[in-house]
Amino acid sequence: MPIPSREALVDHLVRTRIAGEVATPRENNLSHYRKLSNGDRHYWLGIDLGDRWSDEQDVLAVMAERCGVIDDPAHRHGQDTIDPELTVAGLERMAARLRKAAEARQRVLFATGHPGALLDVHRSTADAMRRAGCEIVRIPGGLVADEGYVFQFADVAVFERGASLWHTHSPEPMNAILDAMEAEGSPLPDLVVADHGWAGRAGQRGIDAVGYADCNDPALFLGEAEGTVEVTVPLDDHVLDPRFYEPMTAFLLDAAGLNPA
């Protein structure tokens, strides 16, 4: 995979709708912002937001600043956006944290609640981190959460139910991993690279966490604003073809000084 320039990556993100005019409609975004501000824990993604974000307009303001959604509160229906420049800036911040982990040979855990889209992004990053000398954390076996199972596939922690990998926002799979590691006396990860409740709960429990988030998942952006999450990269987290993320991943690994080959 050739390493795209910053300009070429921005163009690719817009053409594939990873950023720019994304598929997630404005109505869905605002509905999630409202539910988060009303205290619905499903939308907190494992972060304890307390009553600090009880105004929906405050949530919208952060999402406009950090994700690039349309900042006009009167825009209630139709198209919404992710700023591709913010996506690339987020990738550069994530790359800096990956570089730090590689230089220190840190223990890194990868996890995804979007296995149908982001699994290979995480797998490729885990491969590169291992080549750089990091230890990719192996989670304990036999873990159960949310009436399903938590295990690793291609070095990435995932949630399985009914012989299928599931899309999940829940923080409970990450709780299961960290609780089991503590119970067996294993050192916790130095860094978690994830998304959804996997990233949010890791950060809430005091572990350095970086992750990806869509424009309808505001909690990780609020977590970054408050310092609970180190980096949140804005993107559409389930586009038409998971191979569309490959140039983005190549850019990330190159910026981190890692060999993407």
PDB file of C-alpha atoms in Angstrom:
ATOM      1  CA  MET A   1       0.000   0.000   0.000  1.00  0.00           C
ATOM      2  CA  PRO A   2       1.613   3.316  -1.073  1.00  0.00           C
ATOM      3  CA  ILE A   3       1.786   5.979   1.643  1.00  0.00           C
ATOM      4  CA  PRO A   4      -0.605   8.784   0.645  1.00  0.00           C
ATOM      5  CA  SER A   5       0.350  12.404   1.093  1.00  0.00           C
ATOM      6  CA  ARG A   6      -1.758  14.437   3.479  1.00  0.00           C
ATOM      7  CA  GLU A   7      -3.557  16.058   0.536  1.00  0.00           C
ATOM      8  CA  ALA A   8      -4.148  12.708  -1.170  1.00  0.00           C
ATOM      9  CA  LEU A   9      -5.491  11.203   2.040  1.00  0.00           C
ATOM     10  CA  VAL A  10      -7.940  14.076   2.543  1.00  0.00           C
ATOM     11  CA  ASP A  11      -9.193  13.529  -1.001  1.00  0.00           C
ATOM     12  CA  HIS A  12      -9.527   9.777  -0.413  1.00  0.00           C
ATOM     13  CA  LEU A  13     -11.427  10.272   2.843  1.00  0.00           C
ATOM     14  CA  VAL A  14     -13.946  12.504   1.106  1.00  0.00           C
ATOM     15  CA  ARG A  15     -14.336  10.273  -1.961  1.00  0.00           C
ATOM     16  CA  THR A  16     -14.980   7.170   0.152  1.00  0.00           C
ATOM     17  CA  ARG A  17     -17.163   9.083   2.639  1.00  0.00           C
ATOM     18  CA  ILE A  18     -14.961   8.196   5.603  1.00  0.00           C
ATOM     19  CA  ALA A  19     -15.125  11.952   6.114  1.00  0.00           C
ATOM     20  CA  GLY A  20     -16.716  14.888   4.339  1.00  0.00           C
ATOM     21  CA  GLU A  21     -20.423  14.333   3.647  1.00  0.00           C
ATOM     22  CA  VAL A  22     -20.887  11.078   5.534  1.00  0.00           C
ATOM     23  CA  ALA A  23     -23.763   8.611   5.512  1.00  0.00           C
ATOM     24  CA  THR A  24     -24.848   9.273   9.100  1.00  0.00           C
ATOM     25  CA  PRO A  25     -27.792  11.707   8.894  1.00  0.00           C
ATOM     26  CA  ARG A  26     -28.127  14.830  10.977  1.00  0.00           C
ATOM     27  CA  GLU A  27     -31.255  13.486  12.681  1.00  0.00           C
ATOM     28  CA  ASN A  28     -29.331  10.473  14.002  1.00  0.00           C
ATOM     29  CA  ASN A  29     -26.478  12.639  15.277  1.00  0.00           C
ATOM     30  CA  LEU A  30     -28.764  15.012  17.160  1.00  0.00           C
ATOM     31  CA  SER A  31     -30.774  12.122  18.593  1.00  0.00           C
ATOM     32  CA  HIS A  32     -27.605  10.604  20.061  1.00  0.00           C
ATOM     33  CA  TYR A  33     -26.407  13.947  21.436  1.00  0.00           C
ATOM     34  CA  ARG A  34     -29.781  14.417  23.114  1.00  0.00           C
ATOM     35  CA  LYS A  35     -29.797  10.925  24.609  1.00  0.00           C
ATOM     36  CA  LEU A  36     -26.280  11.354  25.952  1.00  0.00           C
ATOM     37  CA  SER A  37     -27.158  14.697  27.536  1.00  0.00           C
ATOM     38  CA  ASN A  38     -30.284  13.123  29.055  1.00  0.00           C
ATOM     39  CA  GLY A  39     -28.117  10.581  30.859  1.00  0.00           C
ATOM     40  CA  ASP A  40     -28.629   7.473  28.710  1.00  0.00           C
ATOM     41  CA  ARG A  41     -25.551   5.398  29.671  1.00  0.00           C
ATOM     42  CA  HIS A  42     -25.632   3.472  26.385  1.00  0.00           C
ATOM     43  CA  TYR A  43     -24.327   6.626  24.716  1.00  0.00           C
ATOM     44  CA  TRP A  44     -21.642   7.325  27.334  1.00  0.00           C
ATOM     45  CA  LEU A  45     -19.421   4.527  25.909  1.00  0.00           C
ATOM     46  CA  GLY A  46     -18.030   3.558  29.288  1.00  0.00           C
ATOM     47  CA  ILE A  47     -17.089   7.100  30.364  1.00  0.00           C
ATOM     48  CA  ASP A  48     -18.601   8.589  33.519  1.00  0.00           C
ATOM     49  CA  LEU A  49     -19.873  11.907  32.200  1.00  0.00           C
ATOM     50  CA  GLY A  50     -21.854  12.773  35.336  1.00  0.00           C
ATOM     51  CA  ASP A  51     -24.006  15.853  34.816  1.00  0.00           C
ATOM     52  CA  ARG A  52     -21.301  17.808  33.014  1.00  0.00           C
ATOM     53  CA  TRP A  53     -22.872  17.445  29.549  1.00  0.00           C
ATOM     54  CA  SER A  54     -26.556  17.851  30.328  1.00  0.00           C
ATOM     55  CA  ASP A  55     -26.991  20.572  27.679  1.00  0.00           C
ATOM     56  CA  GLU A  56     -27.364  19.134  24.186  1.00  0.00           C
ATOM     57  CA  GLN A  57     -26.023  22.348  22.678  1.00  0.00           C
ATOM     58  CA  ASP A  58     -22.743  21.964  24.604  1.00  0.00           C
ATOM     59  CA  VAL A  59     -22.358  18.490  23.113  1.00  0.00           C
ATOM     60  CA  LEU A  60     -23.032  19.873  19.626  1.00  0.00           C
ATOM     61  CA  ALA A  61     -20.409  22.588  20.140  1.00  0.00           C
ATOM     62  CA  VAL A  62     -17.740  20.021  21.026  1.00  0.00           C
ATOM     63  CA  MET A  63     -18.719  17.850  18.062  1.00  0.00           C
ATOM     64  CA  ALA A  64     -18.476  20.799  15.705  1.00  0.00           C
ATOM     65  CA  GLU A  65     -15.023  21.664  17.077  1.00  0.00           C
ATOM     66  CA  ARG A  66     -13.528  18.168  17.308  1.00  0.00           C
ATOM     67  CA  CYS A  67     -15.411  16.199  14.643  1.00  0.00           C
ATOM     68  CA  GLY A  68     -16.548  18.805  12.159  1.00  0.00           C
ATOM     69  CA  VAL A  69     -20.301  18.360  12.222  1.00  0.00           C
ATOM     70  CA  ILE A  70     -22.376  21.361  11.143  1.00  0.00           C
ATOM     71  CA  ASP A  71     -22.360  23.805  14.060  1.00  0.00           C
ATOM     72  CA  ASP A  72     -25.746  25.430  13.371  1.00  0.00           C
ATOM     73  CA  PRO A  73     -28.268  24.308  16.056  1.00  0.00           C
ATOM     74  CA  ALA A  74     -31.081  25.123  13.633  1.00  0.00           C
ATOM     75  CA  HIS A  75     -29.842  22.470  11.186  1.00  0.00           C
ATOM     76  CA  ARG A  76     -32.068  19.590  12.304  1.00  0.00           C
ATOM     77  CA  HIS A  77     -32.453  17.378   9.232  1.00  0.00           C
ATOM     78  CA  GLY A  78     -30.509  16.099   6.238  1.00  0.00           C
ATOM     79  CA  GLN A  79     -26.772  15.949   5.607  1.00  0.00           C
ATOM     80  CA  ASP A  80     -24.087  16.127   8.259  1.00  0.00           C
ATOM     81  CA  THR A  81     -20.324  16.184   7.958  1.00  0.00           C
ATOM     82  CA  ILE A  82     -16.973  15.123   9.369  1.00  0.00           C
ATOM     83  CA  ASP A  83     -14.079  17.475   8.639  1.00  0.00           C
ATOM     84  CA  PRO A  84     -11.383  15.403   6.851  1.00  0.00           C
ATOM     85  CA  GLU A  85      -8.697  17.782   8.109  1.00  0.00           C
ATOM     86  CA  LEU A  86      -9.726  16.891  11.662  1.00  0.00           C
ATOM     87  CA  THR A  87      -9.548  13.209  10.740  1.00  0.00           C
ATOM     88  CA  VAL A  88      -5.990  13.576   9.503  1.00  0.00           C
ATOM     89  CA  ALA A  89      -5.028  15.701  12.514  1.00  0.00           C
ATOM     90  CA  GLY A  90      -6.442  12.981  14.770  1.00  0.00           C
ATOM     91  CA  LEU A  91      -4.429  10.340  12.930  1.00  0.00           C
ATOM     92  CA  GLU A  92      -1.290  12.418  13.471  1.00  0.00           C
ATOM     93  CA  ARG A  93      -1.997  12.698  17.212  1.00  0.00           C
ATOM     94  CA  MET A  94      -2.647   8.965  17.396  1.00  0.00           C
ATOM     95  CA  ALA A  95       0.580   8.326  15.483  1.00  0.00           C
ATOM     96  CA  ALA A  96       2.531  10.329  18.061  1.00  0.00           C
ATOM     97  CA  ARG A  97       1.134   8.139  20.854  1.00  0.00           C
ATOM     98  CA  LEU A  98       1.908   4.945  18.898  1.00  0.00           C
ATOM     99  CA  ARG A  99       5.460   6.167  18.320  1.00  0.00           C
ATOM    100  CA  LYS A 100       5.854   6.748  22.065  1.00  0.00           C
ATOM    101  CA  ALA A 101       4.569   3.236  22.774  1.00  0.00           C
ATOM    102  CA  ALA A 102       6.953   1.726  20.230  1.00  0.00           C
ATOM    103  CA  GLU A 103       9.963   3.600  21.585  1.00  0.00           C
ATOM    104  CA  ALA A 104       9.182   2.408  25.125  1.00  0.00           C
ATOM    105  CA  ARG A 105       8.273  -1.165  24.021  1.00  0.00           C
ATOM    106  CA  GLN A 106       4.945  -0.798  25.795  1.00  0.00           C
ATOM    107  CA  ARG A 107       2.226  -3.397  26.268  1.00  0.00           C
ATOM    108  CA  VAL A 108      -0.648  -2.569  23.900  1.00  0.00           C
ATOM    109  CA  LEU A 109      -4.187  -3.958  23.750  1.00  0.00           C
ATOM    110  CA  PHE A 110      -6.304  -3.650  20.610  1.00  0.00           C
ATOM    111  CA  ALA A 111     -10.099  -3.995  20.618  1.00  0.00           C
ATOM    112  CA  THR A 112     -13.041  -3.146  18.387  1.00  0.00           C
ATOM    113  CA  GLY A 113     -16.795  -2.892  18.599  1.00  0.00           C
ATOM    114  CA  HIS A 114     -16.897  -2.548  14.804  1.00  0.00           C
ATOM    115  CA  PRO A 115     -15.420  -5.845  13.571  1.00  0.00           C
ATOM    116  CA  GLY A 116     -17.137  -5.533  10.198  1.00  0.00           C
ATOM    117  CA  ALA A 117     -15.226  -2.346   9.415  1.00  0.00           C
ATOM    118  CA  LEU A 118     -12.290  -1.599  11.698  1.00  0.00           C
ATOM    119  CA  LEU A 119     -10.919  -5.063  12.508  1.00  0.00           C
ATOM    120  CA  ASP A 120      -8.229  -4.895   9.842  1.00  0.00           C
ATOM    121  CA  VAL A 121      -7.244  -1.346  10.818  1.00  0.00           C
ATOM    122  CA  HIS A 122      -6.508  -2.598  14.326  1.00  0.00           C
ATOM    123  CA  ARG A 123      -4.897  -5.828  13.125  1.00  0.00           C
ATOM    124  CA  SER A 124      -2.516  -3.987  10.807  1.00  0.00           C
ATOM    125  CA  THR A 125      -1.594  -1.570  13.584  1.00  0.00           C
ATOM    126  CA  ALA A 126      -1.008  -4.448  16.005  1.00  0.00           C
ATOM    127  CA  ASP A 127       1.264  -6.174  13.476  1.00  0.00           C
ATOM    128  CA  ALA A 128       3.332  -3.009  13.065  1.00  0.00           C
ATOM    129  CA  MET A 129       3.561  -2.444  16.811  1.00  0.00           C
ATOM    130  CA  ARG A 130       4.760  -5.999  17.371  1.00  0.00           C
ATOM    131  CA  ARG A 131       7.451  -5.568  14.707  1.00  0.00           C
ATOM    132  CA  ALA A 132       8.545  -2.418  16.534  1.00  0.00           C
ATOM    133  CA  GLY A 133       9.070  -4.427  19.723  1.00  0.00           C
ATOM    134  CA  CYS A 134       5.810  -3.847  21.579  1.00  0.00           C
ATOM    135  CA  GLU A 135       4.062  -6.650  23.406  1.00  0.00           C
ATOM    136  CA  ILE A 136       0.541  -7.132  22.081  1.00  0.00           C
ATOM    137  CA  VAL A 137      -1.522  -8.044  25.126  1.00  0.00           C
ATOM    138  CA  ARG A 138      -3.087 -11.502  25.128  1.00  0.00           C
ATOM    139  CA  ILE A 139      -6.343 -11.400  27.044  1.00  0.00           C
ATOM    140  CA  PRO A 140      -7.368 -14.150  29.479  1.00  0.00           C
ATOM    141  CA  GLY A 141      -9.502 -16.968  28.095  1.00  0.00           C
ATOM    142  CA  GLY A 142     -13.104 -17.811  28.909  1.00  0.00           C
ATOM    143  CA  LEU A 143     -14.353 -14.245  29.299  1.00  0.00           C
ATOM    144  CA  VAL A 144     -18.098 -13.567  29.292  1.00  0.00           C
ATOM    145  CA  ALA A 145     -19.942 -10.249  29.016  1.00  0.00           C
ATOM    146  CA  ASP A 146     -23.379  -9.117  27.858  1.00  0.00           C
ATOM    147  CA  GLU A 147     -24.538 -12.739  27.343  1.00  0.00           C
ATOM    148  CA  GLY A 148     -21.709 -13.349  24.899  1.00  0.00           C
ATOM    149  CA  TYR A 149     -17.999 -14.078  24.781  1.00  0.00           C
ATOM    150  CA  VAL A 150     -14.932 -11.872  24.669  1.00  0.00           C
ATOM    151  CA  PHE A 151     -11.914 -13.244  22.825  1.00  0.00           C
ATOM    152  CA  GLN A 152      -9.146 -12.226  20.450  1.00  0.00           C
ATOM    153  CA  PHE A 153      -9.205 -12.594  16.700  1.00  0.00           C
ATOM    154  CA  ALA A 154      -6.120 -11.516  14.727  1.00  0.00           C
ATOM    155  CA  ASP A 155      -4.708  -9.858  17.879  1.00  0.00           C
ATOM    156  CA  VAL A 156      -7.871  -7.764  18.346  1.00  0.00           C
ATOM    157  CA  ALA A 157     -10.332  -8.227  21.208  1.00  0.00           C
ATOM    158  CA  VAL A 158     -13.887  -8.667  19.918  1.00  0.00           C
ATOM    159  CA  PHE A 159     -17.344  -9.594  21.184  1.00  0.00           C
ATOM    160  CA  GLU A 160     -18.986 -12.790  19.943  1.00  0.00           C
ATOM    161  CA  ARG A 161     -22.506 -14.089  20.295  1.00  0.00           C
ATOM    162  CA  GLY A 162     -24.179 -16.903  18.384  1.00  0.00           C
ATOM    163  CA  ALA A 163     -21.005 -17.753  16.442  1.00  0.00           C
ATOM    164  CA  SER A 164     -20.885 -14.202  14.997  1.00  0.00           C
ATOM    165  CA  LEU A 165     -18.766 -11.157  15.774  1.00  0.00           C
ATOM    166  CA  TRP A 166     -21.025  -8.398  17.049  1.00  0.00           C
ATOM    167  CA  HIS A 167     -21.115  -4.649  16.687  1.00  0.00           C
ATOM    168  CA  THR A 168     -21.215  -3.359  20.254  1.00  0.00           C
ATOM    169  CA  HIS A 169     -21.013  -0.021  22.057  1.00  0.00           C
ATOM    170  CA  SER A 170     -20.916  -1.685  25.481  1.00  0.00           C
ATOM    171  CA  PRO A 171     -18.055  -1.118  27.947  1.00  0.00           C
ATOM    172  CA  GLU A 172     -18.651  -4.506  29.584  1.00  0.00           C
ATOM    173  CA  PRO A 173     -16.292  -6.503  27.315  1.00  0.00           C
ATOM    174  CA  MET A 174     -13.430  -4.188  28.323  1.00  0.00           C
ATOM    175  CA  ASN A 175     -14.462  -4.496  31.962  1.00  0.00           C
ATOM    176  CA  ALA A 176     -14.295  -8.277  31.603  1.00  0.00           C
ATOM    177  CA  ILE A 177     -10.756  -8.102  30.196  1.00  0.00           C
ATOM    178  CA  LEU A 178      -9.375  -5.691  32.783  1.00  0.00           C
ATOM    179  CA  ASP A 179     -11.099  -7.420  35.720  1.00  0.00           C
ATOM    180  CA  ALA A 180      -9.712 -10.790  34.632  1.00  0.00           C
ATOM    181  CA  MET A 181      -6.202  -9.404  34.203  1.00  0.00           C
ATOM    182  CA  GLU A 182      -6.311  -7.856  37.658  1.00  0.00           C
ATOM    183  CA  ALA A 183      -7.660 -11.088  39.159  1.00  0.00           C
ATOM    184  CA  GLU A 184      -4.817 -13.155  37.720  1.00  0.00           C
ATOM    185  CA  GLY A 185      -2.204 -10.580  38.654  1.00  0.00           C
ATOM    186  CA  SER A 186      -1.272  -9.638  35.091  1.00  0.00           C
ATOM    187  CA  PRO A 187      -0.026  -6.103  34.436  1.00  0.00           C
ATOM    188  CA  LEU A 188      -2.635  -3.960  32.727  1.00  0.00           C
ATOM    189  CA  PRO A 189      -1.948  -2.551  29.245  1.00  0.00           C
ATOM    190  CA  ASP A 190       0.111   0.604  28.927  1.00  0.00           C
ATOM    191  CA  LEU A 191      -2.054   1.613  25.978  1.00  0.00           C
ATOM    192  CA  VAL A 192      -5.421   0.610  24.547  1.00  0.00           C
ATOM    193  CA  VAL A 193      -6.151   1.248  20.864  1.00  0.00           C
ATOM    194  CA  ALA A 194      -9.858   0.734  20.270  1.00  0.00           C
ATOM    195  CA  ASP A 195     -13.254   2.330  19.619  1.00  0.00           C
ATOM    196  CA  HIS A 196     -16.700   2.579  21.233  1.00  0.00           C
ATOM    197  CA  GLY A 197     -17.036   1.393  24.839  1.00  0.00           C
ATOM    198  CA  TRP A 198     -13.763  -0.525  24.645  1.00  0.00           C
ATOM    199  CA  ALA A 199     -11.810   2.736  24.401  1.00  0.00           C
ATOM    200  CA  GLY A 200     -14.082   4.739  26.691  1.00  0.00           C
ATOM    201  CA  ARG A 201     -13.988   2.260  29.574  1.00  0.00           C
ATOM    202  CA  ALA A 202     -10.219   1.765  29.297  1.00  0.00           C
ATOM    203  CA  GLY A 203      -9.742   5.510  29.601  1.00  0.00           C
ATOM    204  CA  GLN A 204     -12.247   5.710  32.459  1.00  0.00           C
ATOM    205  CA  ARG A 205     -10.240   3.085  34.327  1.00  0.00           C
ATOM    206  CA  GLY A 206      -7.074   5.129  34.044  1.00  0.00           C
ATOM    207  CA  ILE A 207      -5.397   3.446  31.077  1.00  0.00           C
ATOM    208  CA  ASP A 208      -4.035   5.509  28.208  1.00  0.00           C
ATOM    209  CA  ALA A 209      -6.594   5.079  25.429  1.00  0.00           C
ATOM    210  CA  VAL A 210      -6.795   6.229  21.837  1.00  0.00           C
ATOM    211  CA  GLY A 211      -9.603   5.434  19.467  1.00  0.00           C
ATOM    212  CA  TYR A 212     -11.828   6.071  16.497  1.00  0.00           C
ATOM    213  CA  ALA A 213     -15.348   7.500  16.679  1.00  0.00           C
ATOM    214  CA  ASP A 214     -18.175   8.409  14.339  1.00  0.00           C
ATOM    215  CA  CYS A 215     -20.098  11.680  14.368  1.00  0.00           C
ATOM    216  CA  ASN A 216     -23.039  10.004  16.136  1.00  0.00           C
ATOM    217  CA  ASP A 217     -20.821   8.751  19.003  1.00  0.00           C
ATOM    218  CA  PRO A 218     -19.979  11.934  20.914  1.00  0.00           C
ATOM    219  CA  ALA A 219     -18.775  10.372  24.175  1.00  0.00           C
ATOM    220  CA  LEU A 220     -15.192   9.695  23.071  1.00  0.00           C
ATOM    221  CA  PHE A 221     -14.870  13.284  21.817  1.00  0.00           C
ATOM    222  CA  LEU A 222     -16.137  14.553  25.175  1.00  0.00           C
ATOM    223  CA  GLY A 223     -13.705  12.161  26.846  1.00  0.00           C
ATOM    224  CA  GLU A 224     -10.834  13.640  24.852  1.00  0.00           C
ATOM    225  CA  ALA A 225     -11.987  17.166  25.734  1.00  0.00           C
ATOM    226  CA  GLU A 226     -11.895  16.206  29.413  1.00  0.00           C
ATOM    227  CA  GLY A 227      -8.656  14.195  29.212  1.00  0.00           C
ATOM    228  CA  THR A 228     -10.164  10.762  29.879  1.00  0.00           C
ATOM    229  CA  VAL A 229      -9.305   9.636  26.334  1.00  0.00           C
ATOM    230  CA  GLU A 230      -5.972  10.715  24.857  1.00  0.00           C
ATOM    231  CA  VAL A 231      -6.951  10.832  21.184  1.00  0.00           C
ATOM    232  CA  THR A 232     -10.232  10.458  19.306  1.00  0.00           C
ATOM    233  CA  VAL A 233     -10.031  10.246  15.520  1.00  0.00           C
ATOM    234  CA  PRO A 234     -13.266  11.320  13.782  1.00  0.00           C
ATOM    235  CA  LEU A 235     -14.429   9.109  10.915  1.00  0.00           C
ATOM    236  CA  ASP A 236     -17.381   7.167   9.582  1.00  0.00           C
ATOM    237  CA  ASP A 237     -16.745   3.884  11.361  1.00  0.00           C
ATOM    238  CA  HIS A 238     -18.552   1.630   8.887  1.00  0.00           C
ATOM    239  CA  VAL A 239     -18.227   2.579   5.237  1.00  0.00           C
ATOM    240  CA  LEU A 240     -19.156   0.456   2.244  1.00  0.00           C
ATOM    241  CA  ASP A 241     -15.854  -1.426   1.910  1.00  0.00           C
ATOM    242  CA  PRO A 242     -13.400  -1.969   4.800  1.00  0.00           C
ATOM    243  CA  ARG A 243     -10.542  -1.739   2.288  1.00  0.00           C
ATOM    244  CA  PHE A 244     -11.300   1.976   2.029  1.00  0.00           C
ATOM    245  CA  TYR A 245      -9.505   2.356   5.387  1.00  0.00           C
ATOM    246  CA  GLU A 246      -6.231   0.932   4.044  1.00  0.00           C
ATOM    247  CA  PRO A 247      -4.708   4.259   2.848  1.00  0.00           C
ATOM    248  CA  MET A 248      -5.649   5.807   6.192  1.00  0.00           C
ATOM    249  CA  THR A 249      -3.931   2.977   8.056  1.00  0.00           C
ATOM    250  CA  ALA A 250      -0.825   3.275   5.884  1.00  0.00           C
ATOM    251  CA  PHE A 251      -0.690   7.031   6.605  1.00  0.00           C
ATOM    252  CA  LEU A 252      -1.078   6.381  10.358  1.00  0.00           C
ATOM    253  CA  LEU A 253       1.701   3.803  10.520  1.00  0.00           C
ATOM    254  CA  ASP A 254       4.056   5.914   8.424  1.00  0.00           C
ATOM    255  CA  ALA A 255       3.424   8.963  10.628  1.00  0.00           C
ATOM    256  CA  ALA A 256       4.172   6.789  13.668  1.00  0.00           C
ATOM    257  CA  GLY A 257       7.494   5.683  12.171  1.00  0.00           C
ATOM    258  CA  LEU A 258       6.242   2.114  11.857  1.00  0.00           C
ATOM    259  CA  ASN A 259       6.695  -0.131   8.855  1.00  0.00           C
ATOM    260  CA  PRO A 260       3.224  -0.782   7.353  1.00  0.00           C
ATOM    261  CA  ALA A 261       4.512  -3.561   5.081  1.00  0.00           C
TER     262      ALA A 261
END
